[in-house]
Amino acid sequence: MKEKIVWKIGKYRVRLDTVVFVLGIAGILLIGLSSLLPERGEPPQEVPVLETDTGAYAARLEERLQGILQQTEGVGKAQVMVTLENGYRQVYAKSEKVNNDILEDIRAQDEKKTQEKQVTEQTYVLVDGAGGKVPLVTAQLEPEVKGVVVVCQGGDDPLVVRRVVETVRVALNISSSRISVSRLAGE
C-alpha cells in the first residue's frame, strides 16, 4: 500500500493530496476572476476623425484665397467663390492575389499553341472598428476644385487679372480656364 505524505504546519497535519487539491481550486478561481479584471497594456489607439464637410473645405479655401489676393498689388477688395468637383474620397488598403496559368499544346511539325490566363483577386483589409469590422483607410483625398470666381476692385486691369489668375492657378493647381476674374460692381 502506498504511503501518504503528511506535512506538519504549526499544530496542523496536512496531507499532500489535500494541498494539491486546494492549490488547484485556487488556480481555477484566479483564472475565472482574471476575466473580470480590466485589461492592462497599450491603451486603444484613437482612430483619426476624417473630415467630410466639403462646404467647410470650400469656405476655408475661399477665405485663404481672398486673404492672399487682397495682399496682391492692384487687386484691392476681393470676393472669392470656389466650386468643388466632388467630395472627400477615401483610399482603402487592399490585398491582392494573382494567379497565372499557362497552357502549352505542342502538336506535330513544331506547331505550338499557348494559352495564358491571369486571375487577380482583390480584397479589402478589414480592422476592428466601433461598429465591427471596417475597411482600413490609407488616405483621404481632398475634393477637386471645379472652378474659382474672383470679383475684385482691380478686375478690369489686364495686368491685375493676369496676377490673380496666376496666383489662383498655382495655389490650387488648376488650369487657368477654370478661373474667372471680374471687376467688383460699384467700385
mmCIF file of C-alpha atoms in Angstrom:
data_model
loop_
_atom_site.group_PDB
_atom_site.id
_atom_site.type_symbol
_atom_site.label_atom_id
_atom_site.label_comp_id
_atom_site.label_asym_id
_atom_site.label_seq_id
_atom_site.Cartn_x
_atom_site.Cartn_y
_atom_site.Cartn_z
ATOM 1 C CA MET A 1 0.000 0.000 0.000
ATOM 2 C CA LYS A 2 1.186 3.499 -0.860
ATOM 3 C CA GLU A 3 2.313 5.710 1.984
ATOM 4 C CA LYS A 4 0.645 9.139 2.145
ATOM 5 C CA ILE A 5 2.834 12.168 2.658
ATOM 6 C CA VAL A 6 1.775 14.339 5.577
ATOM 7 C CA TRP A 7 3.152 17.770 6.353
ATOM 8 C CA LYS A 8 3.121 19.331 9.754
ATOM 9 C CA ILE A 9 2.296 23.026 9.581
ATOM 10 C CA GLY A 10 2.287 24.538 13.052
ATOM 11 C CA LYS A 11 -0.061 22.372 15.116
ATOM 12 C CA TYR A 12 -1.910 21.090 11.999
ATOM 13 C CA ARG A 13 -1.213 17.962 9.968
ATOM 14 C CA VAL A 14 -1.964 18.326 6.241
ATOM 15 C CA ARG A 15 -1.794 15.603 3.610
ATOM 16 C CA LEU A 16 -0.038 16.387 0.285
ATOM 17 C CA ASP A 17 -3.059 15.430 -1.862
ATOM 18 C CA THR A 18 -5.187 17.929 0.103
ATOM 19 C CA VAL A 19 -2.636 20.717 -0.528
ATOM 20 C CA VAL A 20 -2.567 19.920 -4.273
ATOM 21 C CA PHE A 21 -6.374 19.902 -4.396
ATOM 22 C CA VAL A 22 -6.673 23.291 -2.619
ATOM 23 C CA LEU A 23 -3.996 24.841 -4.865
ATOM 24 C CA GLY A 24 -5.803 23.542 -7.968
ATOM 25 C CA ILE A 25 -9.122 25.041 -6.859
ATOM 26 C CA ALA A 26 -7.382 28.361 -6.063
ATOM 27 C CA GLY A 27 -5.787 28.397 -9.545
ATOM 28 C CA ILE A 28 -9.129 27.784 -11.239
ATOM 29 C CA LEU A 29 -10.732 30.611 -9.233
ATOM 30 C CA LEU A 30 -7.895 33.006 -10.140
ATOM 31 C CA ILE A 31 -8.243 32.191 -13.823
ATOM 32 C CA GLY A 32 -12.004 32.790 -13.613
ATOM 33 C CA LEU A 33 -11.548 36.096 -11.778
ATOM 34 C CA SER A 34 -8.918 37.332 -14.241
ATOM 35 C CA SER A 35 -11.574 37.706 -16.944
ATOM 36 C CA LEU A 36 -13.381 40.221 -14.709
ATOM 37 C CA LEU A 37 -10.311 42.445 -14.287
ATOM 38 C CA PRO A 38 -9.695 45.259 -16.771
ATOM 39 C CA GLU A 39 -7.056 44.503 -19.383
ATOM 40 C CA ARG A 40 -3.765 46.276 -18.989
ATOM 41 C CA GLY A 41 -1.377 47.037 -21.755
ATOM 42 C CA GLU A 42 -1.460 49.509 -24.564
ATOM 43 C CA PRO A 43 -4.428 51.864 -24.497
ATOM 44 C CA PRO A 44 -6.644 51.575 -27.569
ATOM 45 C CA GLN A 45 -5.436 53.788 -30.374
ATOM 46 C CA GLU A 46 -7.777 56.561 -31.352
ATOM 47 C CA VAL A 47 -8.878 56.446 -34.943
ATOM 48 C CA PRO A 48 -8.393 59.884 -36.518
ATOM 49 C CA VAL A 49 -11.652 61.535 -37.439
ATOM 50 C CA LEU A 50 -11.745 62.075 -41.168
ATOM 51 C CA GLU A 51 -13.099 65.380 -42.393
ATOM 52 C CA THR A 52 -16.103 65.056 -44.677
ATOM 53 C CA ASP A 53 -17.667 68.552 -44.777
ATOM 54 C CA THR A 54 -16.991 69.807 -48.306
ATOM 55 C CA GLY A 55 -18.784 73.096 -47.632
ATOM 56 C CA ALA A 56 -16.354 73.912 -44.811
ATOM 57 C CA TYR A 57 -13.435 72.921 -47.054
ATOM 58 C CA ALA A 58 -14.611 75.276 -49.834
ATOM 59 C CA ALA A 59 -15.166 78.098 -47.311
ATOM 60 C CA ARG A 60 -11.611 77.689 -45.965
ATOM 61 C CA LEU A 61 -10.194 77.797 -49.496
ATOM 62 C CA GLU A 62 -12.216 80.914 -50.303
ATOM 63 C CA GLU A 63 -11.072 82.639 -47.127
ATOM 64 C CA ARG A 64 -7.402 81.839 -47.703
ATOM 65 C CA LEU A 65 -7.516 82.860 -51.378
ATOM 66 C CA GLN A 66 -9.310 86.100 -50.544
ATOM 67 C CA GLY A 67 -6.640 86.934 -47.956
ATOM 68 C CA ILE A 68 -3.797 86.262 -50.412
ATOM 69 C CA LEU A 69 -5.431 88.103 -53.299
ATOM 70 C CA GLN A 70 -6.189 91.217 -51.249
ATOM 71 C CA GLN A 71 -2.459 91.365 -50.456
ATOM 72 C CA THR A 72 -1.619 91.298 -54.183
ATOM 73 C CA GLU A 73 -0.805 94.632 -55.800
ATOM 74 C CA GLY A 74 -3.723 96.223 -57.661
ATOM 75 C CA VAL A 75 -6.382 93.714 -56.563
ATOM 76 C CA GLY A 76 -7.930 95.760 -53.738
ATOM 77 C CA LYS A 77 -11.078 94.436 -52.113
ATOM 78 C CA ALA A 78 -11.928 90.922 -53.360
ATOM 79 C CA GLN A 79 -14.652 88.295 -53.112
ATOM 80 C CA VAL A 80 -13.849 84.652 -53.928
ATOM 81 C CA MET A 81 -16.094 81.679 -54.697
ATOM 82 C CA VAL A 82 -14.754 78.126 -55.044
ATOM 83 C CA THR A 83 -16.809 75.287 -56.522
ATOM 84 C CA LEU A 84 -15.852 71.654 -55.975
ATOM 85 C CA GLU A 85 -15.981 68.732 -58.402
ATOM 86 C CA ASN A 86 -16.707 66.076 -55.765
ATOM 87 C CA GLY A 87 -16.488 65.407 -52.026
ATOM 88 C CA TYR A 88 -13.790 63.798 -49.922
ATOM 89 C CA ARG A 89 -12.728 60.373 -51.167
ATOM 90 C CA GLN A 90 -11.080 57.637 -49.151
ATOM 91 C CA VAL A 91 -8.490 55.140 -50.356
ATOM 92 C CA TYR A 92 -8.725 51.730 -48.702
ATOM 93 C CA ALA A 93 -5.960 49.187 -48.118
ATOM 94 C CA LYS A 94 -6.292 46.131 -50.358
ATOM 95 C CA SER A 95 -4.598 42.784 -50.547
ATOM 96 C CA GLU A 96 -4.137 41.308 -53.978
ATOM 97 C CA LYS A 97 -3.670 37.691 -55.053
ATOM 98 C CA VAL A 98 -2.618 36.978 -58.650
ATOM 99 C CA ASN A 99 -2.730 33.532 -60.308
ATOM 100 C CA ASN A 100 -1.057 32.946 -63.680
ATOM 101 C CA ASP A 101 -1.912 29.789 -65.626
ATOM 102 C CA ILE A 102 -0.059 28.921 -68.834
ATOM 103 C CA LEU A 103 -1.182 26.035 -71.016
ATOM 104 C CA GLU A 104 1.009 24.886 -73.915
ATOM 105 C CA ASP A 105 -0.261 22.482 -76.511
ATOM 106 C CA ILE A 106 2.522 21.100 -78.683
ATOM 107 C CA ARG A 107 1.456 19.379 -81.864
ATOM 108 C CA ALA A 108 3.256 17.753 -84.760
ATOM 109 C CA GLN A 109 5.668 19.705 -87.004
ATOM 110 C CA ASP A 110 6.668 22.267 -84.392
ATOM 111 C CA GLU A 111 3.158 23.585 -84.103
ATOM 112 C CA LYS A 112 2.665 25.116 -80.656
ATOM 113 C CA LYS A 113 -0.415 26.697 -79.133
ATOM 114 C CA THR A 114 -0.107 28.672 -75.879
ATOM 115 C CA GLN A 115 -2.910 29.958 -73.698
ATOM 116 C CA GLU A 116 -2.297 32.247 -70.761
ATOM 117 C CA LYS A 117 -4.852 33.072 -68.121
ATOM 118 C CA GLN A 118 -4.344 35.573 -65.314
ATOM 119 C CA VAL A 119 -6.790 35.817 -62.404
ATOM 120 C CA THR A 120 -6.499 38.708 -59.955
ATOM 121 C CA GLU A 121 -8.403 38.669 -56.681
ATOM 122 C CA GLN A 122 -8.576 41.825 -54.556
ATOM 123 C CA THR A 123 -9.939 42.060 -51.039
ATOM 124 C CA TYR A 124 -10.109 44.993 -48.642
ATOM 125 C CA VAL A 125 -8.079 44.854 -45.443
ATOM 126 C CA LEU A 126 -10.511 44.968 -42.514
ATOM 127 C CA VAL A 127 -9.764 46.167 -38.978
ATOM 128 C CA ASP A 128 -11.814 46.257 -35.785
ATOM 129 C CA GLY A 129 -13.808 49.471 -35.540
ATOM 130 C CA ALA A 130 -16.502 50.877 -33.292
ATOM 131 C CA GLY A 131 -19.260 49.145 -35.266
ATOM 132 C CA GLY A 132 -17.394 45.914 -36.046
ATOM 133 C CA LYS A 133 -15.063 45.240 -38.967
ATOM 134 C CA VAL A 134 -14.355 48.272 -41.165
ATOM 135 C CA PRO A 135 -12.010 48.743 -44.158
ATOM 136 C CA LEU A 136 -8.596 50.229 -43.338
ATOM 137 C CA VAL A 137 -8.326 53.790 -44.729
ATOM 138 C CA THR A 138 -4.843 54.527 -46.088
ATOM 139 C CA ALA A 139 -5.511 58.031 -47.421
ATOM 140 C CA GLN A 140 -8.209 60.650 -47.678
ATOM 141 C CA LEU A 141 -8.251 62.655 -50.892
ATOM 142 C CA GLU A 142 -9.448 66.233 -50.748
ATOM 143 C CA PRO A 143 -12.228 67.377 -53.076
ATOM 144 C CA GLU A 144 -11.089 68.560 -56.510
ATOM 145 C CA VAL A 145 -11.626 72.213 -57.351
ATOM 146 C CA LYS A 146 -14.030 72.632 -60.266
ATOM 147 C CA GLY A 147 -13.690 76.384 -60.654
ATOM 148 C CA VAL A 148 -12.894 79.702 -58.977
ATOM 149 C CA VAL A 149 -14.591 83.069 -59.406
ATOM 150 C CA VAL A 150 -12.793 86.194 -58.205
ATOM 151 C CA VAL A 151 -14.530 89.564 -58.164
ATOM 152 C CA CYS A 152 -12.159 92.391 -57.207
ATOM 153 C CA GLN A 153 -11.658 96.149 -57.475
ATOM 154 C CA GLY A 154 -8.805 95.749 -59.977
ATOM 155 C CA GLY A 155 -10.684 93.208 -62.104
ATOM 156 C CA ASP A 156 -10.760 95.493 -65.165
ATOM 157 C CA ASP A 157 -6.955 95.831 -65.369
ATOM 158 C CA PRO A 158 -5.424 93.080 -67.592
ATOM 159 C CA LEU A 159 -2.204 93.041 -65.518
ATOM 160 C CA VAL A 160 -4.166 92.505 -62.278
ATOM 161 C CA VAL A 161 -6.314 89.828 -63.936
ATOM 162 C CA ARG A 162 -3.153 88.007 -65.049
ATOM 163 C CA ARG A 163 -1.709 88.189 -61.496
ATOM 164 C CA VAL A 164 -4.942 86.910 -59.970
ATOM 165 C CA VAL A 165 -5.251 84.032 -62.462
ATOM 166 C CA GLU A 166 -1.613 83.034 -61.925
ATOM 167 C CA THR A 167 -1.934 83.191 -58.125
ATOM 168 C CA VAL A 168 -5.086 81.054 -58.070
ATOM 169 C CA ARG A 169 -3.701 78.633 -60.683
ATOM 170 C CA VAL A 170 -0.552 77.986 -58.638
ATOM 171 C CA ALA A 171 -2.309 77.932 -55.248
ATOM 172 C CA LEU A 172 -4.913 75.353 -56.287
ATOM 173 C CA ASN A 173 -3.062 73.555 -59.105
ATOM 174 C CA ILE A 174 -5.894 74.065 -61.604
ATOM 175 C CA SER A 175 -5.875 75.256 -65.202
ATOM 176 C CA SER A 176 -6.404 78.943 -65.914
ATOM 177 C CA SER A 177 -9.518 78.065 -67.926
ATOM 178 C CA ARG A 178 -11.251 77.235 -64.627
ATOM 179 C CA ILE A 179 -10.635 80.723 -63.193
ATOM 180 C CA SER A 180 -12.797 83.772 -63.841
ATOM 181 C CA VAL A 181 -11.854 87.305 -62.763
ATOM 182 C CA SER A 182 -14.257 90.274 -62.884
ATOM 183 C CA ARG A 183 -14.441 93.843 -61.629
ATOM 184 C CA LEU A 184 -16.291 94.447 -58.368
ATOM 185 C CA ALA A 185 -19.529 96.369 -59.055
ATOM 186 C CA GLY A 186 -19.813 99.926 -57.725
ATOM 187 C CA GLU A 187 -16.077 100.282 -57.141
#
